[in-house]
Amino acid sequence: MTAGYSKRSLAQKLGLKPGMSCWWHNMPQTVFDEIAAGVDDLVLLPTLENGVNTAHIFVTGRSELADLLNKLRRTLNAAGSQGNCKKLIRI
């Protein structure tokens, strides 16, 4: 699914590639569905695991964000797309 003027899917806009592992936290169902439909063989992880390539974190408080980012930094794959982690972090 595309939104607005772009012909690219949300997954493409975020740089997600087939075979990547993506950890998500509190992701709205509509966003989850759109990302899942946009990339074949994307591994969407509901729990944080070692070697994750990218993450999408939705939080409402700074302390929760800080805690999750500390955990994420210890598990993020060095070859992962760290820039994607920053794109969807919202307080």
Short mmCIF file of N, CA and C in Angstrom, two decimals:
data_model
loop_
_atom_site.label_atom_id
_atom_site.label_comp_id
_atom_site.label_asym_id
_atom_site.label_seq_id
_atom_site.Cartn_x
_atom_site.Cartn_y
_atom_site.Cartn_z
N MET A 1 0.84 -1.17 0.00
CA MET A 1 0.00 0.00 0.00
C MET A 1 0.89 1.23 0.00
N THR A 2 0.50 2.24 -0.77
CA THR A 2 1.22 3.49 -0.78
C THR A 2 0.33 4.58 -0.20
N ALA A 3 0.95 5.62 0.28
CA ALA A 3 0.18 6.72 0.84
C ALA A 3 0.69 8.03 0.28
N GLY A 4 -0.23 8.98 0.08
CA GLY A 4 0.17 10.29 -0.41
C GLY A 4 0.64 10.25 -1.85
N TYR A 5 1.61 11.07 -2.16
CA TYR A 5 2.08 11.23 -3.53
C TYR A 5 3.06 10.14 -3.97
N SER A 6 3.63 9.43 -3.06
CA SER A 6 4.66 8.46 -3.38
C SER A 6 4.06 7.15 -3.89
N LYS A 7 4.75 6.54 -4.81
CA LYS A 7 4.35 5.23 -5.33
C LYS A 7 5.02 4.10 -4.55
N ARG A 8 5.90 4.45 -3.62
CA ARG A 8 6.64 3.45 -2.85
C ARG A 8 5.86 3.06 -1.60
N SER A 9 6.01 1.80 -1.20
CA SER A 9 5.36 1.33 0.02
C SER A 9 6.10 1.88 1.24
N LEU A 10 5.47 1.81 2.39
CA LEU A 10 6.10 2.25 3.63
C LEU A 10 7.38 1.45 3.88
N ALA A 11 7.33 0.16 3.65
CA ALA A 11 8.51 -0.68 3.84
C ALA A 11 9.67 -0.21 2.96
N GLN A 12 9.38 0.15 1.72
CA GLN A 12 10.42 0.64 0.82
C GLN A 12 10.96 1.99 1.31
N LYS A 13 10.08 2.86 1.74
CA LYS A 13 10.51 4.17 2.25
C LYS A 13 11.44 4.03 3.45
N LEU A 14 11.21 2.99 4.25
CA LEU A 14 12.03 2.76 5.44
C LEU A 14 13.30 1.98 5.13
N GLY A 15 13.48 1.55 3.90
CA GLY A 15 14.68 0.82 3.52
C GLY A 15 14.69 -0.63 3.94
N LEU A 16 13.52 -1.19 4.20
CA LEU A 16 13.45 -2.58 4.62
C LEU A 16 13.63 -3.49 3.41
N LYS A 17 14.41 -4.54 3.60
CA LYS A 17 14.75 -5.47 2.52
C LYS A 17 14.34 -6.89 2.89
N PRO A 18 14.12 -7.74 1.88
CA PRO A 18 13.79 -9.14 2.15
C PRO A 18 14.86 -9.79 3.04
N GLY A 19 14.41 -10.58 4.00
CA GLY A 19 15.31 -11.30 4.89
C GLY A 19 15.75 -10.53 6.12
N MET A 20 15.46 -9.23 6.18
CA MET A 20 15.83 -8.45 7.38
C MET A 20 14.96 -8.86 8.55
N SER A 21 15.53 -8.73 9.75
CA SER A 21 14.74 -8.94 10.96
C SER A 21 14.45 -7.57 11.57
N CYS A 22 13.20 -7.35 11.88
CA CYS A 22 12.74 -6.05 12.38
C CYS A 22 12.00 -6.25 13.69
N TRP A 23 12.54 -5.66 14.75
CA TRP A 23 11.86 -5.71 16.05
C TRP A 23 10.92 -4.52 16.14
N TRP A 24 9.73 -4.76 16.64
CA TRP A 24 8.76 -3.69 16.81
C TRP A 24 8.26 -3.67 18.25
N HIS A 25 7.95 -2.47 18.69
CA HIS A 25 7.43 -2.30 20.06
C HIS A 25 6.25 -1.33 19.99
N ASN A 26 5.08 -1.81 20.41
CA ASN A 26 3.85 -1.00 20.44
C ASN A 26 3.48 -0.45 19.06
N MET A 27 3.81 -1.19 18.01
CA MET A 27 3.49 -0.73 16.66
C MET A 27 1.98 -0.84 16.44
N PRO A 28 1.35 0.24 15.96
CA PRO A 28 -0.08 0.16 15.65
C PRO A 28 -0.34 -0.93 14.59
N GLN A 29 -1.47 -1.61 14.70
CA GLN A 29 -1.78 -2.71 13.80
C GLN A 29 -1.78 -2.28 12.33
N THR A 30 -2.26 -1.08 12.04
CA THR A 30 -2.30 -0.62 10.65
C THR A 30 -0.89 -0.46 10.08
N VAL A 31 0.04 0.03 10.89
CA VAL A 31 1.43 0.17 10.45
C VAL A 31 2.05 -1.21 10.28
N PHE A 32 1.82 -2.10 11.25
CA PHE A 32 2.32 -3.47 11.16
C PHE A 32 1.86 -4.13 9.86
N ASP A 33 0.57 -4.03 9.56
CA ASP A 33 0.01 -4.66 8.36
C ASP A 33 0.63 -4.08 7.10
N GLU A 34 0.79 -2.77 7.07
CA GLU A 34 1.36 -2.13 5.88
C GLU A 34 2.82 -2.52 5.66
N ILE A 35 3.60 -2.56 6.73
CA ILE A 35 5.00 -2.97 6.60
C ILE A 35 5.10 -4.43 6.19
N ALA A 36 4.30 -5.28 6.82
CA ALA A 36 4.34 -6.72 6.52
C ALA A 36 3.97 -6.99 5.06
N ALA A 37 3.06 -6.20 4.51
CA ALA A 37 2.63 -6.40 3.13
C ALA A 37 3.63 -5.84 2.13
N GLY A 38 4.56 -5.02 2.59
CA GLY A 38 5.45 -4.32 1.67
C GLY A 38 6.75 -5.02 1.33
N VAL A 39 7.15 -6.03 2.09
CA VAL A 39 8.42 -6.70 1.86
C VAL A 39 8.25 -8.20 2.04
N ASP A 40 8.63 -8.97 1.03
CA ASP A 40 8.61 -10.43 1.15
C ASP A 40 9.73 -10.87 2.08
N ASP A 41 9.48 -11.88 2.86
CA ASP A 41 10.47 -12.50 3.73
C ASP A 41 11.01 -11.58 4.81
N LEU A 42 10.30 -10.52 5.16
CA LEU A 42 10.70 -9.67 6.29
C LEU A 42 10.31 -10.40 7.56
N VAL A 43 11.24 -10.50 8.50
CA VAL A 43 10.98 -11.17 9.76
C VAL A 43 10.61 -10.11 10.79
N LEU A 44 9.33 -10.07 11.19
CA LEU A 44 8.86 -9.10 12.16
C LEU A 44 8.87 -9.75 13.54
N LEU A 45 9.69 -9.22 14.42
CA LEU A 45 9.91 -9.81 15.75
C LEU A 45 9.17 -9.03 16.83
N PRO A 46 8.25 -9.67 17.55
CA PRO A 46 7.56 -8.99 18.63
C PRO A 46 8.40 -8.86 19.90
N THR A 47 9.51 -9.61 19.98
CA THR A 47 10.42 -9.49 21.12
C THR A 47 11.82 -9.23 20.59
N LEU A 48 12.59 -8.50 21.35
CA LEU A 48 13.94 -8.13 20.95
C LEU A 48 14.87 -9.33 21.02
N GLU A 49 15.60 -9.58 19.94
CA GLU A 49 16.53 -10.70 19.86
C GLU A 49 17.88 -10.19 19.37
N ASN A 50 18.94 -10.92 19.71
CA ASN A 50 20.27 -10.57 19.23
C ASN A 50 20.31 -10.61 17.70
N GLY A 51 21.03 -9.68 17.11
CA GLY A 51 21.23 -9.65 15.67
C GLY A 51 20.11 -9.00 14.89
N VAL A 52 19.20 -8.31 15.56
CA VAL A 52 18.12 -7.63 14.85
C VAL A 52 18.73 -6.58 13.92
N ASN A 53 18.16 -6.44 12.72
CA ASN A 53 18.68 -5.48 11.73
C ASN A 53 18.13 -4.08 11.90
N THR A 54 16.88 -3.99 12.29
CA THR A 54 16.24 -2.68 12.40
C THR A 54 15.14 -2.75 13.45
N ALA A 55 14.67 -1.59 13.89
CA ALA A 55 13.64 -1.56 14.93
C ALA A 55 12.69 -0.40 14.71
N HIS A 56 11.47 -0.59 15.15
CA HIS A 56 10.45 0.46 15.11
C HIS A 56 9.81 0.49 16.48
N ILE A 57 10.03 1.58 17.19
CA ILE A 57 9.61 1.70 18.58
C ILE A 57 8.61 2.84 18.71
N PHE A 58 7.47 2.54 19.29
CA PHE A 58 6.45 3.55 19.54
C PHE A 58 6.25 3.65 21.05
N VAL A 59 6.58 4.81 21.62
CA VAL A 59 6.46 5.02 23.06
C VAL A 59 5.83 6.37 23.34
N THR A 60 5.44 6.58 24.60
CA THR A 60 4.87 7.86 25.00
C THR A 60 5.71 8.57 26.05
N GLY A 61 6.74 7.92 26.55
CA GLY A 61 7.53 8.54 27.60
C GLY A 61 9.02 8.39 27.38
N ARG A 62 9.76 9.36 27.85
CA ARG A 62 11.22 9.36 27.69
C ARG A 62 11.90 8.21 28.43
N SER A 63 11.43 7.88 29.62
CA SER A 63 12.08 6.82 30.38
C SER A 63 11.92 5.47 29.69
N GLU A 64 10.74 5.21 29.14
CA GLU A 64 10.52 3.97 28.38
C GLU A 64 11.41 3.95 27.15
N LEU A 65 11.50 5.06 26.45
CA LEU A 65 12.35 5.15 25.27
C LEU A 65 13.81 4.89 25.63
N ALA A 66 14.29 5.51 26.68
CA ALA A 66 15.68 5.33 27.10
C ALA A 66 15.97 3.87 27.44
N ASP A 67 15.06 3.24 28.16
CA ASP A 67 15.23 1.83 28.52
C ASP A 67 15.28 0.94 27.27
N LEU A 68 14.36 1.15 26.35
CA LEU A 68 14.32 0.33 25.13
C LEU A 68 15.54 0.57 24.25
N LEU A 69 15.99 1.80 24.15
CA LEU A 69 17.17 2.09 23.33
C LEU A 69 18.43 1.46 23.92
N ASN A 70 18.54 1.45 25.24
CA ASN A 70 19.70 0.78 25.86
C ASN A 70 19.70 -0.70 25.54
N LYS A 71 18.53 -1.33 25.60
CA LYS A 71 18.44 -2.75 25.25
C LYS A 71 18.74 -2.96 23.77
N LEU A 72 18.22 -2.09 22.94
CA LEU A 72 18.41 -2.21 21.50
C LEU A 72 19.87 -2.07 21.10
N ARG A 73 20.56 -1.14 21.69
CA ARG A 73 21.98 -0.92 21.36
C ARG A 73 22.82 -2.17 21.59
N ARG A 74 22.45 -2.98 22.56
CA ARG A 74 23.20 -4.20 22.87
C ARG A 74 22.89 -5.34 21.91
N THR A 75 21.81 -5.24 21.16
CA THR A 75 21.41 -6.36 20.31
C THR A 75 21.42 -6.05 18.82
N LEU A 76 21.53 -4.78 18.45
CA LEU A 76 21.45 -4.40 17.04
C LEU A 76 22.60 -4.98 16.26
N ASN A 77 22.29 -5.59 15.13
CA ASN A 77 23.30 -6.13 14.23
C ASN A 77 24.15 -4.97 13.72
N ALA A 78 25.46 -5.12 13.76
CA ALA A 78 26.36 -4.06 13.31
C ALA A 78 26.10 -3.68 11.86
N ALA A 79 25.62 -4.62 11.06
CA ALA A 79 25.33 -4.35 9.65
C ALA A 79 23.89 -3.88 9.46
N GLY A 80 23.14 -3.75 10.54
CA GLY A 80 21.74 -3.34 10.44
C GLY A 80 21.61 -1.88 10.07
N SER A 81 20.40 -1.47 9.84
CA SER A 81 20.16 -0.10 9.42
C SER A 81 19.78 0.74 10.63
N GLN A 82 20.78 1.24 11.32
CA GLN A 82 20.54 2.03 12.53
C GLN A 82 19.75 3.29 12.24
N GLY A 83 19.88 3.83 11.05
CA GLY A 83 19.12 5.03 10.69
C GLY A 83 17.62 4.79 10.76
N ASN A 84 17.18 3.58 10.43
CA ASN A 84 15.75 3.28 10.49
C ASN A 84 15.24 3.34 11.91
N CYS A 85 16.08 3.02 12.88
CA CYS A 85 15.65 3.07 14.28
C CYS A 85 15.24 4.49 14.64
N LYS A 86 15.98 5.44 14.14
CA LYS A 86 15.72 6.83 14.49
C LYS A 86 14.50 7.39 13.79
N LYS A 87 14.14 6.87 12.63
CA LYS A 87 13.05 7.45 11.85
C LYS A 87 11.70 7.33 12.52
N LEU A 88 11.42 6.23 13.18
CA LEU A 88 10.09 6.02 13.72
C LEU A 88 9.99 6.19 15.22
N ILE A 89 11.01 6.69 15.86
CA ILE A 89 10.95 6.92 17.29
C ILE A 89 10.20 8.23 17.53
N ARG A 90 9.11 8.14 18.25
CA ARG A 90 8.27 9.31 18.54
C ARG A 90 7.97 9.35 20.03
N ILE A 91 8.00 10.54 20.57
CA ILE A 91 7.63 10.72 21.97
C ILE A 91 6.37 11.58 22.01
#
